[in-house]
Coordinates of C-alpha atoms in Angstrom, one line a residue:
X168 CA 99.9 -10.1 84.0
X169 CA 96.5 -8.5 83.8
X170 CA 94.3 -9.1 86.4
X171 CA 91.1 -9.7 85.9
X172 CA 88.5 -7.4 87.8
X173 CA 86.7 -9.6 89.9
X174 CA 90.1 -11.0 91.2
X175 CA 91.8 -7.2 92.2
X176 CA 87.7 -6.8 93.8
X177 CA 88.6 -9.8 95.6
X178 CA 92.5 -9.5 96.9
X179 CA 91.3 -5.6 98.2
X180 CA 87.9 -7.1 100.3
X181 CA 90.8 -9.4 101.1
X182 CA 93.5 -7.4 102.3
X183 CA 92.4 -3.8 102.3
X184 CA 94.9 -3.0 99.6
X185 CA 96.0 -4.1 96.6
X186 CA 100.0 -5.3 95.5
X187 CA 102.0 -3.0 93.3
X188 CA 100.9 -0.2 94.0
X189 CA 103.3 2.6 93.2
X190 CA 104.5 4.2 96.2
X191 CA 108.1 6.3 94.6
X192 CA 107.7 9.2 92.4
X193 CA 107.9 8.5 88.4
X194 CA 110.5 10.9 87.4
X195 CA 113.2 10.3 84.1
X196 CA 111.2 7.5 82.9
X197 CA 111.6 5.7 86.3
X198 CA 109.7 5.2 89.7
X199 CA 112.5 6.8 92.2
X200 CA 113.3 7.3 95.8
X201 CA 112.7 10.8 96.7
X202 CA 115.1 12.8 98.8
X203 CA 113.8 11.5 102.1
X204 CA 111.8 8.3 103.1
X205 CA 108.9 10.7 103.9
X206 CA 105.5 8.9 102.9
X207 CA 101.4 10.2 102.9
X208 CA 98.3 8.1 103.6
X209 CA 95.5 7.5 100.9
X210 CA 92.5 6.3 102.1
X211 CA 89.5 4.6 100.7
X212 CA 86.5 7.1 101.6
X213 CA 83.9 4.3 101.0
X214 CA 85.2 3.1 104.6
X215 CA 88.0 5.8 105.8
X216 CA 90.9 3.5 106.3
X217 CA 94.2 3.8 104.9
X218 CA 95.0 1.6 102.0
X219 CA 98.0 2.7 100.4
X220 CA 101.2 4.7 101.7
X221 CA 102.9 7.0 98.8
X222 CA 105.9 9.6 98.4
X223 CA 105.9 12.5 100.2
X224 CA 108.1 15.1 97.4
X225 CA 109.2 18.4 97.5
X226 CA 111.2 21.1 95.6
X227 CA 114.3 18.3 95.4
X228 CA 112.0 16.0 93.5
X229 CA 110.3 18.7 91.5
X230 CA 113.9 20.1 90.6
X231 CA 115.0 16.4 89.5
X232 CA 111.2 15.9 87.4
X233 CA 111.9 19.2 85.6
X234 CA 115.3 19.1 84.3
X235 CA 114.5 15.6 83.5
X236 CA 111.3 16.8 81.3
X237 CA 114.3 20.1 80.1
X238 CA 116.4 16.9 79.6
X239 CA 113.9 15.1 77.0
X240 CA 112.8 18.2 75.7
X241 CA 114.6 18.8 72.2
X242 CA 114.5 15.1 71.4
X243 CA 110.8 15.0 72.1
X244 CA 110.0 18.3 70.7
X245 CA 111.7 17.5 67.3
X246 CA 110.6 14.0 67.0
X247 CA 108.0 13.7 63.9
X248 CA 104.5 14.1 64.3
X249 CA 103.4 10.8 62.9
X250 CA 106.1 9.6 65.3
X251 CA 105.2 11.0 68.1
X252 CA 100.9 9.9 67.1
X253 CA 102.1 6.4 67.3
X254 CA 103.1 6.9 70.8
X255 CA 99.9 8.4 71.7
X256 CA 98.3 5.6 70.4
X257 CA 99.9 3.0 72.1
X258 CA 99.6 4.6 75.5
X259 CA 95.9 3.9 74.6
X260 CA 96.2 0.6 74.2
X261 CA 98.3 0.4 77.6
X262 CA 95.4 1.6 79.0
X263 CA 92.8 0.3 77.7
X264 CA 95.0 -3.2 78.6
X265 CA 95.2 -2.0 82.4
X266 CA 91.6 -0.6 82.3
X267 CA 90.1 -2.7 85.2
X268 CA 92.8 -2.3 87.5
X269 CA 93.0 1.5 86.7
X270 CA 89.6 2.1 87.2
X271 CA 89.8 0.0 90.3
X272 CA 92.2 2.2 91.6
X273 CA 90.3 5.2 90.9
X274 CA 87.5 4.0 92.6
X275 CA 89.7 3.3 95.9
X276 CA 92.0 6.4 95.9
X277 CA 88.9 8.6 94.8
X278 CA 85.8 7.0 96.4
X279 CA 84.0 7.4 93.2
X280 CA 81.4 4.7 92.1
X281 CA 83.4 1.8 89.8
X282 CA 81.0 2.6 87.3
X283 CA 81.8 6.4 87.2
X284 CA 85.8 5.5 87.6
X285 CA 85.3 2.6 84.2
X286 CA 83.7 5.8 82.8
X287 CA 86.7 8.1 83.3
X288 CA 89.0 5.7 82.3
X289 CA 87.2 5.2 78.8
X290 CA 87.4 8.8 78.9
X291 CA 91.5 8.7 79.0
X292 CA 91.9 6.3 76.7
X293 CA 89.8 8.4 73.9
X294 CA 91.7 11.4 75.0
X295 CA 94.5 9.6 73.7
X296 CA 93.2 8.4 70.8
X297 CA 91.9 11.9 69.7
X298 CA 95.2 13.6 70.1
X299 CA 97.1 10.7 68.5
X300 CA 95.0 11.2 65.5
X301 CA 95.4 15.4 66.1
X302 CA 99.3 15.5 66.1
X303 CA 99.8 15.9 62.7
X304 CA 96.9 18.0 61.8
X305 CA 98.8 21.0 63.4
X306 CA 99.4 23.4 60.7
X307 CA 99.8 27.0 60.1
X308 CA 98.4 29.7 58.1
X309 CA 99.8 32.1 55.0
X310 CA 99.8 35.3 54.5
X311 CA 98.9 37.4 51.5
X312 CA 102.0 39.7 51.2
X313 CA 102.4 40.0 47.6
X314 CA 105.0 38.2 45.2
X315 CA 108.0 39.5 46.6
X316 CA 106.9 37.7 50.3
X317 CA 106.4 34.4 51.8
X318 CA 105.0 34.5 55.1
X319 CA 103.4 31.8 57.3
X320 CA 103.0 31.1 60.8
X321 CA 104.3 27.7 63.3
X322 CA 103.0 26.1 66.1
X323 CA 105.9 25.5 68.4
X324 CA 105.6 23.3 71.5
X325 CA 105.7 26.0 74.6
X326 CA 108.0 23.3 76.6
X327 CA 107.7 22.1 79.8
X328 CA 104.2 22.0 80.7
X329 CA 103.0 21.6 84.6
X330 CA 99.6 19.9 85.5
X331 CA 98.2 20.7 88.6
X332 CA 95.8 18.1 89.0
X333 CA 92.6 17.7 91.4
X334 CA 91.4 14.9 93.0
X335 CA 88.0 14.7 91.8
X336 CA 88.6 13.3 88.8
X337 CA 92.2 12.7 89.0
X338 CA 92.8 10.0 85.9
X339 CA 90.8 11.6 83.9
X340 CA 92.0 15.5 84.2
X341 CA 95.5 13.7 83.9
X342 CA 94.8 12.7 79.9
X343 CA 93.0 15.8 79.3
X344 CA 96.3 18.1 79.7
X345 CA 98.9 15.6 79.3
X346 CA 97.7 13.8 76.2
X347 CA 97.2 17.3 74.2
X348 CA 101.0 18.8 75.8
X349 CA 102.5 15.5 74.6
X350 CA 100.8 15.9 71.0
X351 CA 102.2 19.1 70.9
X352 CA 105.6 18.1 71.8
X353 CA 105.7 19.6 74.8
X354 CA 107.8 17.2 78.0
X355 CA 105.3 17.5 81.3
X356 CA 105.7 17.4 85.1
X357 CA 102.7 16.2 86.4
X358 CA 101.8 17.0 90.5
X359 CA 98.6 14.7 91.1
X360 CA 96.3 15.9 94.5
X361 CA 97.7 14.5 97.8
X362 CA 94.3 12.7 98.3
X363 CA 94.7 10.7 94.8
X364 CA 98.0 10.6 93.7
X365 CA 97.6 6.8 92.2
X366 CA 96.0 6.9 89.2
X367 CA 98.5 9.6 87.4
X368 CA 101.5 7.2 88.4
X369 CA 100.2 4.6 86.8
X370 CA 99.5 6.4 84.0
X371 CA 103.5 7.7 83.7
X372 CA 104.4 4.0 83.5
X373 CA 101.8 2.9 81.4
X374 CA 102.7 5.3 79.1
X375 CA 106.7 4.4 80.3
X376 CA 105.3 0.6 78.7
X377 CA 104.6 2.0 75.5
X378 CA 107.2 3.6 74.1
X379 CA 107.2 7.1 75.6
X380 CA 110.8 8.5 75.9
X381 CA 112.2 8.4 79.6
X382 CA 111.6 12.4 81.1
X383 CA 108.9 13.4 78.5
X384 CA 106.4 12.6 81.2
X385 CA 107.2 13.0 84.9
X386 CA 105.2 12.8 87.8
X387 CA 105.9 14.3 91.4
X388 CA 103.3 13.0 94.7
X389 CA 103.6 15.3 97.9
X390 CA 101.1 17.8 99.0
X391 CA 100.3 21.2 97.1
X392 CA 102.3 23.2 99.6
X393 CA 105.5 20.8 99.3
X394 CA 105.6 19.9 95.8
X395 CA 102.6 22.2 94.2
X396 CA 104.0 25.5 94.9
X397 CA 107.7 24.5 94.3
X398 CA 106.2 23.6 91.2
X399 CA 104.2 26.0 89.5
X400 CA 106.9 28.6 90.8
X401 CA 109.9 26.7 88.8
X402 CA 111.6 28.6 86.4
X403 CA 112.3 25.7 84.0
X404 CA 108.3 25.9 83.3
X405 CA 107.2 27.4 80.3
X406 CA 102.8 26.4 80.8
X407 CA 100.8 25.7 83.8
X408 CA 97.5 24.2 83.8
X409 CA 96.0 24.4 86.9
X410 CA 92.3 22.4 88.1
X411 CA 90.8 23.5 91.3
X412 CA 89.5 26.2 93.6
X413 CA 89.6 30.0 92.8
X414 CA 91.5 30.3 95.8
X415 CA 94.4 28.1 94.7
X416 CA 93.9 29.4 91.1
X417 CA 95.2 33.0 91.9
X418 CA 97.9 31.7 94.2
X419 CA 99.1 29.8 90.9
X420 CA 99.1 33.2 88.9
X421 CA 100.7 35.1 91.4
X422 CA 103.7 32.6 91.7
X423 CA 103.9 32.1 87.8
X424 CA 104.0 35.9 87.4
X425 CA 107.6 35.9 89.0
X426 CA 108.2 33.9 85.6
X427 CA 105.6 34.9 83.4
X428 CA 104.8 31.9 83.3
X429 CA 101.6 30.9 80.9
X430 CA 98.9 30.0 83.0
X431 CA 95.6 27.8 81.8
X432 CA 93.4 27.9 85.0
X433 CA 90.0 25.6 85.0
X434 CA 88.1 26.7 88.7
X435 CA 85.2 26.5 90.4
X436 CA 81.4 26.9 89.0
X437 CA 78.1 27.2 90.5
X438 CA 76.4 26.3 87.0
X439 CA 72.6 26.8 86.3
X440 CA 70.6 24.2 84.9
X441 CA 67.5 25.7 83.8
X442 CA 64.0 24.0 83.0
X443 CA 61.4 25.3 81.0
X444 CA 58.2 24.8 81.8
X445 CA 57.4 23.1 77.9
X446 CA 60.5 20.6 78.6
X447 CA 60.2 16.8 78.4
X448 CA 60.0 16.6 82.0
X449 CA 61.4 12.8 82.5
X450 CA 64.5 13.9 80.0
X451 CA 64.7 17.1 82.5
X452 CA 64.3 14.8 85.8
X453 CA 66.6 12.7 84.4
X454 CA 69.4 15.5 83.4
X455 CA 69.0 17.2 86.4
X456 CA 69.4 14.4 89.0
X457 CA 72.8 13.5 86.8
X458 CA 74.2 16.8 86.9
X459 CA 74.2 17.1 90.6
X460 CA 75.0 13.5 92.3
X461 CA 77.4 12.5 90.1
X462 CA 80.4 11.6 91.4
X463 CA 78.5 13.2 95.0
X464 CA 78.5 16.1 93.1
X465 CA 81.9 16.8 93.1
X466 CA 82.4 18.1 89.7
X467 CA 83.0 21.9 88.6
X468 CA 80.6 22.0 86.2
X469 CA 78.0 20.1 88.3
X470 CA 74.3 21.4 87.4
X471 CA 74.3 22.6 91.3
X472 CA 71.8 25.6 90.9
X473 CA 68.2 24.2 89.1
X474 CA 66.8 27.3 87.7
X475 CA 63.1 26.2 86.9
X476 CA 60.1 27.9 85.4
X477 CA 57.5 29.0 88.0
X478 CA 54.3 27.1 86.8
X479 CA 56.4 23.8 86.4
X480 CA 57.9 23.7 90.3
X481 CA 55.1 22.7 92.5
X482 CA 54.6 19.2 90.0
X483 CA 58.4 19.0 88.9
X484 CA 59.4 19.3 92.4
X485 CA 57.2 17.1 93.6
X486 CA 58.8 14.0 91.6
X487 CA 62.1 15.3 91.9
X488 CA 62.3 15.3 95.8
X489 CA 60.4 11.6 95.5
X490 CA 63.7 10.3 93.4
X491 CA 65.7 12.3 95.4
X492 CA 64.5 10.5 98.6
X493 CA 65.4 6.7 96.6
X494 CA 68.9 7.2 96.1
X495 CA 70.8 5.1 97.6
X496 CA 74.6 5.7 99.5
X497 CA 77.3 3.1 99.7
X498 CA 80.7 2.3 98.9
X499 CA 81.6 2.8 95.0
X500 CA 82.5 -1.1 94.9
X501 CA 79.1 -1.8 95.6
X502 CA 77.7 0.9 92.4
X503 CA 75.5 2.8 94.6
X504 CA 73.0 5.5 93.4
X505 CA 75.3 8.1 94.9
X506 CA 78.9 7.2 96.2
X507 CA 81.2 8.7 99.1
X508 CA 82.8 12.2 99.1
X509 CA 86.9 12.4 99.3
X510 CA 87.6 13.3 102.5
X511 CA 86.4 13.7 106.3
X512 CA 87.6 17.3 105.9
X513 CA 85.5 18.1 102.7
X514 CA 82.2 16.2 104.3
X515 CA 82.2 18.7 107.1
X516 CA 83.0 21.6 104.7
X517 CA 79.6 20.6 102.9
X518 CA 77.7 19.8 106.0
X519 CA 78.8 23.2 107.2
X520 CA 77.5 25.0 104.0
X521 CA 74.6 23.2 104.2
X522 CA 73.7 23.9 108.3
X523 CA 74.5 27.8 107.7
X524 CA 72.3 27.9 104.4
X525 CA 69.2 26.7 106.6
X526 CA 70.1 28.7 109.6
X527 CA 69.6 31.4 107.2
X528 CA 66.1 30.3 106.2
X529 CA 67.0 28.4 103.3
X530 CA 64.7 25.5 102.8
X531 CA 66.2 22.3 102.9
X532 CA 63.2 19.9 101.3
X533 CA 65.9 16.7 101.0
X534 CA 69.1 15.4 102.7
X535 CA 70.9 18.1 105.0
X536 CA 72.9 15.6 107.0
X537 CA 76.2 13.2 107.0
X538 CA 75.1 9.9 106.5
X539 CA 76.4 6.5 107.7
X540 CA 75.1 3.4 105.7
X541 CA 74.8 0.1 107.0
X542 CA 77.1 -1.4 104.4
X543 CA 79.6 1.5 104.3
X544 CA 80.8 1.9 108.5
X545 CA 83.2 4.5 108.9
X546 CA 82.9 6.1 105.0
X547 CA 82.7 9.9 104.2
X548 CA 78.5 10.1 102.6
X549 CA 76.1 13.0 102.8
X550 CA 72.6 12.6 102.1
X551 CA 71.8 13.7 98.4
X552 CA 70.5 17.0 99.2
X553 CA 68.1 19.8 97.5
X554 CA 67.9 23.4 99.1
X555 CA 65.2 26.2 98.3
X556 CA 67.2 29.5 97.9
X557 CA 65.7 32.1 99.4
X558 CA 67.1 34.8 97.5
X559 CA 69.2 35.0 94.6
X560 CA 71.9 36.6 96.7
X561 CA 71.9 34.4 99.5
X562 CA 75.2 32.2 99.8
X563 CA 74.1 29.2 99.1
X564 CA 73.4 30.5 95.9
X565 CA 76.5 32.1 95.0
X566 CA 79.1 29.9 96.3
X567 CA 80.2 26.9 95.1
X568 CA 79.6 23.7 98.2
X569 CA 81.1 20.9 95.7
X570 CA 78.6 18.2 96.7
X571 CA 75.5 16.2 96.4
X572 CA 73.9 19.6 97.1
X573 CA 70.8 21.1 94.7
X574 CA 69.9 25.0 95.0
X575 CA 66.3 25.6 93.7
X576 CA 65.9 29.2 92.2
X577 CA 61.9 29.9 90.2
X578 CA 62.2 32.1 87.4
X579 CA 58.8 33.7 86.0
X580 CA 60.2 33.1 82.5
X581 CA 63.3 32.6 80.2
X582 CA 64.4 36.3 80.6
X583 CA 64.6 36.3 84.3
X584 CA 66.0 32.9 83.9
X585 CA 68.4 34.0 81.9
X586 CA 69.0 36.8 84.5
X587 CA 69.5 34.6 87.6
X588 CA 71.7 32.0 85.5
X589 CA 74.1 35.3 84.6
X590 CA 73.7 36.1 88.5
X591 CA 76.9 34.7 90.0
X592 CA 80.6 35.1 89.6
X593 CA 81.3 31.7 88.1
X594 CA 80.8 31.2 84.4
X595 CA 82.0 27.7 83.8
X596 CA 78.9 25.4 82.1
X597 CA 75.2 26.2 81.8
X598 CA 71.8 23.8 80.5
X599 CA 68.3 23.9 79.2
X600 CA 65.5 21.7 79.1
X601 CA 63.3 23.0 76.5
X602 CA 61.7 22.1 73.3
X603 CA 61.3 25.2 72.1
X604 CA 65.0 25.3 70.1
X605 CA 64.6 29.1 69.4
X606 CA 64.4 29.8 73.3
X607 CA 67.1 27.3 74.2
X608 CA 69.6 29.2 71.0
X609 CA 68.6 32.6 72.7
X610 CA 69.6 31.2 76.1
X611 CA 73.1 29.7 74.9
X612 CA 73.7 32.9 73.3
X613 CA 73.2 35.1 76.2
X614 CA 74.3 33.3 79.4
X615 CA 77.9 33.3 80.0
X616 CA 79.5 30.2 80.3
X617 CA 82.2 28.4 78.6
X618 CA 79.9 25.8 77.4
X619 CA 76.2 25.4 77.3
X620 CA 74.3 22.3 77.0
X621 CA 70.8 21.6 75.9
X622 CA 68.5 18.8 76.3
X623 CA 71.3 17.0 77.8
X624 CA 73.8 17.7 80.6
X625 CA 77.5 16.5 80.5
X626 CA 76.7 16.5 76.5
X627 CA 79.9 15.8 74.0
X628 CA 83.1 14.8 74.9
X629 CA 86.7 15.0 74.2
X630 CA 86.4 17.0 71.0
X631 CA 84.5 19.9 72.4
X632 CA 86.4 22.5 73.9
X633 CA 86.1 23.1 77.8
X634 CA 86.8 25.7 80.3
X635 CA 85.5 28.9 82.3
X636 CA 84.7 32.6 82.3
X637 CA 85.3 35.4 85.1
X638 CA 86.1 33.0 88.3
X639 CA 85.4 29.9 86.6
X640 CA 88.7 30.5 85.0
X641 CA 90.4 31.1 81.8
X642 CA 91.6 29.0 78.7
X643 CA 90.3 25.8 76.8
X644 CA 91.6 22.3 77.0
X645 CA 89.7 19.3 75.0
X646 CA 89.3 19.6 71.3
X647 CA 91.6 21.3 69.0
X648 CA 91.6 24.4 71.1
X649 CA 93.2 21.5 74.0
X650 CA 96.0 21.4 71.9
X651 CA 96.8 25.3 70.8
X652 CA 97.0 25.8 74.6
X653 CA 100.6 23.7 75.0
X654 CA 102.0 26.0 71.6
X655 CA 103.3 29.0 70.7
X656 CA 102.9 30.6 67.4
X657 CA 105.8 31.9 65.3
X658 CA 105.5 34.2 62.3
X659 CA 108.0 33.8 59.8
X660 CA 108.3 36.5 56.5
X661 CA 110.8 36.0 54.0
X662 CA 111.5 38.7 51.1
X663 CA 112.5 36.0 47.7

């Protein structure tokens, strides 16, 4: 039965957990006992306790998930692509059925606001619908050869397809590779991030509920060195897509090279959001505050550098650092202004960054410390912060902190603007606030970044393709191009 939300709120302030959760890995259609009774500990970061036990896997589970996916490969694979749309589409409807407890879940396992973890699940639900109504819209080209020729090309699924996903937004980077490698026909093996593994379980039997054949979609818990490298180094994979750090992204290539093994690798960002001084400055205030304390600014394309035009700082700044100062902290059941980060381990990762950056003689104008609210004891918070770089070199500029962290840079005009967005080795997202539209189409053509938003950051959705440059990665998921990255394309020429 379906739950209602209030009532799952409820039994966890209850019991400090919540019943059925999946706690076996989700492999041949089936939750099953891994090779050992080995378990991990998720914990709620809104208050740091435990709340759920799960599966600790390795390369015997990732061995069984694969030749399971090898398994339903052919059937899958050759199954017709209306077919295989109506599965798609009732996997959305499973979700959108479970949508409360899902996004409860996510919440709890994440530590992300409710609001932001409804938002995500919404999110999954029209990644399915979009591929459902993509599957059979695949088609290839012809080719001119004369009348003696036919010659036209396939899209072929690649076959099984890993996902490596991160625990930032772990539901919601789950659809984004598995909906598109299922339209495809491709059969997946799924490895979720030790610190949220919940939410791509129940996912696996959601879509188990609707119809999806048993070993199309498999889905391995355990931490990245257990299960993630025994998986991305697995022969029987044919396509890795990989979310995380640039650290962990050129481990993954160098283990798929044994195999040449197709890699799609979405990494870290530093992104510049830049405001122009003729901007509509509460749109701007607005965009900017979004783009760096959502989800505690946790995001890889977070807006974490604010690139702003000389003559607007001093009055800009002056109302940003007053908003900043009124956000409030507390545990995402309680949809705070600003929610926990994930772990103890990553708030004194961002505290560190944060300490060094000002020991340096970066000026920190906002935040700068862990925080403790009243009604949150013992969660994982840091004080929405804003940092004034003083150089364009200086670390804090350059490397990516992954938090509720700003870095102020002034730019004399677009060109240097331009100039200090292009400054950095990440290439993943850029902004404007402008209402000049000729400045903000010169800008999006000359900064590098995967995608560019203007007058409104976080901008479009599932349709619109999304990945990275340089360190921020290489390869597209989302859209049509999401799609294209789980085939392979066959030319076929026939003499008649």
């Amino acid at each position: 039965m379906n739950t209602s939300l209030d009532a799952l709120i409820a039994e966890f302030r209850n019991t400090g957990t919540l019943s059925g959760l999946p706690c076996a890995q989700f492999i041949d259609g089936a939750y099953q006992a891994g090779a050992t009774s080995a378990a991990l500990e998720s914990f709620d970061p809104g208050s740091g306790r435990v709340f759920a036990q799960f599966a600790a896997g390795g390369e015997v589970e990732v061995d069984a998930a694969v030749h399971a996916a090898k398994r339903a490969l052919p059937a899958w694979s050759e199954t017709a692509p209306a077919a295989r749309s109506r599965v798609l589409w009732a996997i959305a409807q499973q979700v959108r059925q479970h949508a409360d407890r899902l996004a409860l879940i996510e919440c709890l396992d994440s530590g992300k606001r409710l609001g932001e973890a409804q938002g995500d699940v919404r999110g999954v639900i029209r990644a399915f619908e979009y591929y459902a109504g993509a599957v059979d819209k695949m088609q290839g080209d012809s080719f001119p050869l004369g009348k003696d020729y036919i010659g036209f090309t396939v899209e072929e699924p690649i076959g099984v397809a890993a996902q490596i996903i991160p625990w930032n937004y772990p539901v919601g980077t789950a659809a984004r590779g598995i909906a598109p490698a299922l339209a495809a026909g491709c059969t997946v093996v799924a490895k979720p991030a030790e610190q949220t593994p919940l939410s791509a379980l129940l996912l696996a039997e959601l879509a188990s509920a609707a119809g999806l054949p048993a070993g199309v979609l498999n889905v391995v818990t355990g931490t990245g060195a257990a299960a993630g490298a025994a998986l991305v180094a697995h022969p029987g994979i044919g396509h890795i897509t990989f979310t995380g750090s640039v650290a962990t992204g050129q481990r993954v290539m160098r283990a798929a090279a044994d195999n040449v093994t197709r890699v799609l690798l979405e990494l870290g960002g530093k992104s510049p959001l830049v405001v122009l001084a003729d901007c509509d400055v509460e749109q701007a205030l607005d965009g900017v505050l979004g783009a760096i304390y959502e989800n505690a600014g946790q995001i890889c394309s977070a807006g974490s550098r604010l690139i702003i035009e000389r003559k607007l700082h001093g009055s800009f700044m002056a109302r940003l650092l007053e908003r900043v100062g009124k956000l409030g902290l507390g545990h995402g059941l309680d949809q705070p202004d600003v929610g926990p980060v994930n772990s103890l381990l990553h708030l004194n990762r961002i505290h560190e960054h944060v300490a060094t950056a000002a020991a340096r003689g970066n000026a920190v104008l906002a935040g700068g410390s862990i925080a403790q609210p009243a009604n949150a004891p013992g969660g994982w918070f840091y004080r929405p912060t804003v940092i004034e770089a003083r150089s364009a070199q200086d670390p804090v500029v350059q490397e990516e902190i992954f938090g509720p962290v700003l870095v102020v840079q002034q730019a004399d005009d677009l060109e240097q603007a331009i100039a200090l967005a292009n400054g950095t080795d990440y290439a993943l997202v850029a902004g404007i606030y402008t209402r000049d539209i000729a400045q903000a189409y010169r800008f999006a053509r000359r900064v590098d970044a995967g995608q560019v938003y203007i007058n409104e950051y976080f901008a479009g959705g599932i349709e619109v393709p999304f990945g990275g440059n340089r360190k921020s990665g290489f390869g597209r998921e989302k859209g049509l191009e999401g799609i294209k990255s789980y085939c392979k394309l066959k030319s076929v020429v026939a003499r008649v």
